[in-house]
PDB file of C-alpha atoms in Angstrom:
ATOM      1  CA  UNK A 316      -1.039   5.850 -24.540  1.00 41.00           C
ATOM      2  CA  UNK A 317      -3.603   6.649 -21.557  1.00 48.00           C
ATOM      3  CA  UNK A 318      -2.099   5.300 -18.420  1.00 52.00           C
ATOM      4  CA  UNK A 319      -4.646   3.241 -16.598  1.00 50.00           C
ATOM      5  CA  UNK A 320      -4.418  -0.003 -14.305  1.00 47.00           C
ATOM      6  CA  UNK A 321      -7.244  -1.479 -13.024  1.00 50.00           C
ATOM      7  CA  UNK A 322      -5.360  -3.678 -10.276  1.00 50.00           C
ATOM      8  CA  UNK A 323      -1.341  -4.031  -9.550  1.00 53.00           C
ATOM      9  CA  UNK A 324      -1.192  -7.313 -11.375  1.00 54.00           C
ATOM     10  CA  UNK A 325      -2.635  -5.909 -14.586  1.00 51.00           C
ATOM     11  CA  UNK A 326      -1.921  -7.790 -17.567  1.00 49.00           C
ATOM     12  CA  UNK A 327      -1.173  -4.625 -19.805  1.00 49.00           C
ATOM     13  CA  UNK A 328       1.990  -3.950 -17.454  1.00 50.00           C
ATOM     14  CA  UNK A 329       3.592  -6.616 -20.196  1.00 50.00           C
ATOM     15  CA  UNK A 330       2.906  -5.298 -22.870  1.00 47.00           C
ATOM     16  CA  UNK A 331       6.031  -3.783 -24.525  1.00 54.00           C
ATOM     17  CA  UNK A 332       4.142  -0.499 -26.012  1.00 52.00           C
ATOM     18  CA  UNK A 333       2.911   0.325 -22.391  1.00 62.00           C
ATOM     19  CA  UNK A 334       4.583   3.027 -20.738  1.00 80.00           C
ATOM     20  CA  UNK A 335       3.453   3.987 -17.258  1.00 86.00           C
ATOM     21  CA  UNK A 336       3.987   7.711 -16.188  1.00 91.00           C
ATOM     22  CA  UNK A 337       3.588  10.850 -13.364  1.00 92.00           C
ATOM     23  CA  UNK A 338       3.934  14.167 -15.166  1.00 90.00           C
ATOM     24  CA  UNK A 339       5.230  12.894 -18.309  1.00 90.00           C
ATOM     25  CA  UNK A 340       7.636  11.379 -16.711  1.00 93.00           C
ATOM     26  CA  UNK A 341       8.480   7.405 -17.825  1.00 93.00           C
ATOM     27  CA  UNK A 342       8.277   5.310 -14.988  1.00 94.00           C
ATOM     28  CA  UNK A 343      10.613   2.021 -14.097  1.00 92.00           C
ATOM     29  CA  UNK A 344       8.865  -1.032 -13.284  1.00 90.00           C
ATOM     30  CA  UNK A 345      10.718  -0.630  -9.933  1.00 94.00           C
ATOM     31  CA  UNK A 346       8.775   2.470  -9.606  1.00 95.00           C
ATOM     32  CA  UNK A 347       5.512   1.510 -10.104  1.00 93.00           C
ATOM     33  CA  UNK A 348       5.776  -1.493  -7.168  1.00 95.00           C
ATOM     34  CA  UNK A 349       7.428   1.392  -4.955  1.00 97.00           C
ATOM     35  CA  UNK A 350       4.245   3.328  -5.834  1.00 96.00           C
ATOM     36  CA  UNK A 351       2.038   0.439  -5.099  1.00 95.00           C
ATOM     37  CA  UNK A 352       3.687  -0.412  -1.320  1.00 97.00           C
ATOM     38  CA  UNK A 353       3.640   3.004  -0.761  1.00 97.00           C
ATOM     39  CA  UNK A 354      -0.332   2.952  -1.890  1.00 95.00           C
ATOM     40  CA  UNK A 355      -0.767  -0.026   0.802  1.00 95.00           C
ATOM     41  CA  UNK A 356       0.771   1.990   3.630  1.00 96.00           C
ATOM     42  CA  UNK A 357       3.710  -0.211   3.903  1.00 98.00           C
ATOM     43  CA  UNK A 358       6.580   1.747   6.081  1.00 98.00           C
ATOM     44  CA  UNK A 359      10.086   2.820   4.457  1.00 97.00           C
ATOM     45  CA  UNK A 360      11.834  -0.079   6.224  1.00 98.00           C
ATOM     46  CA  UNK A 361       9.336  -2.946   4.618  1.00 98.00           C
ATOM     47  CA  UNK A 362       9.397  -1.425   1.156  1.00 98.00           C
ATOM     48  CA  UNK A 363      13.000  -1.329   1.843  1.00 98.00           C
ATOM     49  CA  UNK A 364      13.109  -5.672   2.914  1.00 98.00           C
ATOM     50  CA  UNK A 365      10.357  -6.351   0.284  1.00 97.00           C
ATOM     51  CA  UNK A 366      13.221  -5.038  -2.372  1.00 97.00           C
ATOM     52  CA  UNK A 367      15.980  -6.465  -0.787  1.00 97.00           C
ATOM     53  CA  UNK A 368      18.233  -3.230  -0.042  1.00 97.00           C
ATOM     54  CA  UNK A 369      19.021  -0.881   2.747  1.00 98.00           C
ATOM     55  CA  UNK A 370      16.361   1.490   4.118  1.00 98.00           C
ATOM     56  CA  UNK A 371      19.283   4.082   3.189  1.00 98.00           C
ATOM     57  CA  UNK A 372      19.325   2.465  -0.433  1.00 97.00           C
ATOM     58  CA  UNK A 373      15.666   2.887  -0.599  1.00 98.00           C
ATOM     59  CA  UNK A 374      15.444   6.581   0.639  1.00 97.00           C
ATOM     60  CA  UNK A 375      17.582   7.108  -1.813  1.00 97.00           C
ATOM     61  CA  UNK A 376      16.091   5.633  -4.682  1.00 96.00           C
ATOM     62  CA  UNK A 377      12.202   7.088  -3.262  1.00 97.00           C
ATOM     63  CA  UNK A 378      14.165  10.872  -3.165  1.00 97.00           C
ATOM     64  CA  UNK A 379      14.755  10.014  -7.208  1.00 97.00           C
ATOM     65  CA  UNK A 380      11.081   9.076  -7.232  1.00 97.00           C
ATOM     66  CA  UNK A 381      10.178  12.120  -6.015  1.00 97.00           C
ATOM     67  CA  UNK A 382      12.715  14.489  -7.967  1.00 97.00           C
ATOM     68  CA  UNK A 383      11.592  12.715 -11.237  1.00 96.00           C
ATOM     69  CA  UNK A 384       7.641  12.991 -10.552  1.00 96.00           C
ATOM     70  CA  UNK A 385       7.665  16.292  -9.166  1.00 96.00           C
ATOM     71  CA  UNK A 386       6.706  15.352  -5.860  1.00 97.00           C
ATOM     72  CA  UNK A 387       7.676  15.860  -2.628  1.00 97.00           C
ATOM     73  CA  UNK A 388       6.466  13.552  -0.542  1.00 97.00           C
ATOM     74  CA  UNK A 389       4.781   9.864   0.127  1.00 97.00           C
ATOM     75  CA  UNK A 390       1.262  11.817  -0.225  1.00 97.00           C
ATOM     76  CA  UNK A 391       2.138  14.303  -3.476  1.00 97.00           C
ATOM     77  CA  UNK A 392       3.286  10.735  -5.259  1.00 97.00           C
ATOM     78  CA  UNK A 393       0.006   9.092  -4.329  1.00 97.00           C
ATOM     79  CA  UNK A 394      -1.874  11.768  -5.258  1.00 96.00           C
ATOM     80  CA  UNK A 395      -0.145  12.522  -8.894  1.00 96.00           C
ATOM     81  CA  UNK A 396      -0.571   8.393  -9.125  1.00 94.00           C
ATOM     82  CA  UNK A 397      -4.054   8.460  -8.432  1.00 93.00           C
ATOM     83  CA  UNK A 398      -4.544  11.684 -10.697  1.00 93.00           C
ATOM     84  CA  UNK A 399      -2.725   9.646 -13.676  1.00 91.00           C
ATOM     85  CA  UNK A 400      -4.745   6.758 -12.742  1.00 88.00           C
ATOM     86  CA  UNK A 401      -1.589   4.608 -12.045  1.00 89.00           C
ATOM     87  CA  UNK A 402      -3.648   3.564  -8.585  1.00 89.00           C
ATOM     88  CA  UNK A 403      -7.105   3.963  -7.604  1.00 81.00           C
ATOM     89  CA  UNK A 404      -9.064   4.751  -4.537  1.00 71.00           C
TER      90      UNK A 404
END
C-alpha cells in the first residue's frame, strides 16, 4: 500500500486497509497529526495544548516519534514525511 495524502483531511485516512508509514515503520493516527503540526511550524508547547498534555508529555511522546522513524529531529521527520509522501511541499 503506497502511502500518499493529498491534504491532512484525506478521506483514505479511514479506510481500515490504510496504513501510513516513515521507514517501514506503522504510524499511529496520533503520529500523523504530530507530523502535520509539526509540518505547519506549530511550536512544542502548541502541539503540546492542541493534544491536551504536558509539553514534557509531548517531548516525550515526539522522542518515540523520532526513535521509531529513524529521525532525529523536527527537520529529519519532515523530510522522511515528505520523502514517503505523508506531507507535501
Amino acid at each position: 500500500c503506497e502511502n500518499f495524502r493529498h491534504s491532512p483531511d484525506c478521506p483514505s485516512q479511514t479506510f481500515d486497509s490504510k496504513k501510513w508509514t516513515i521507514n517501514r515503520t506503522e504510524l499511529t493516527p496520533r503520529d500523523i497529526r504530530i507530523i502535520d503540526m509539526i509540518a505547519k511550524d506549530y511550536q512544542d508547547w502548541q502541539i503540546a495544548n492542541a493534544l491536551g498534555i504536558a509539553v514534557s508529555s509531548y517531548n516525550a511522546h515526539k522522542g518515540k516519534l523520532f526513535k521509531k522513524t529513524k529521525t532525529q529531529s523536527r527537520v529529519g521527520l519532515l523530510m522522511a514525511s515528505i520523502r514517503e509522501k505523508l506531507i507535501s511541499c
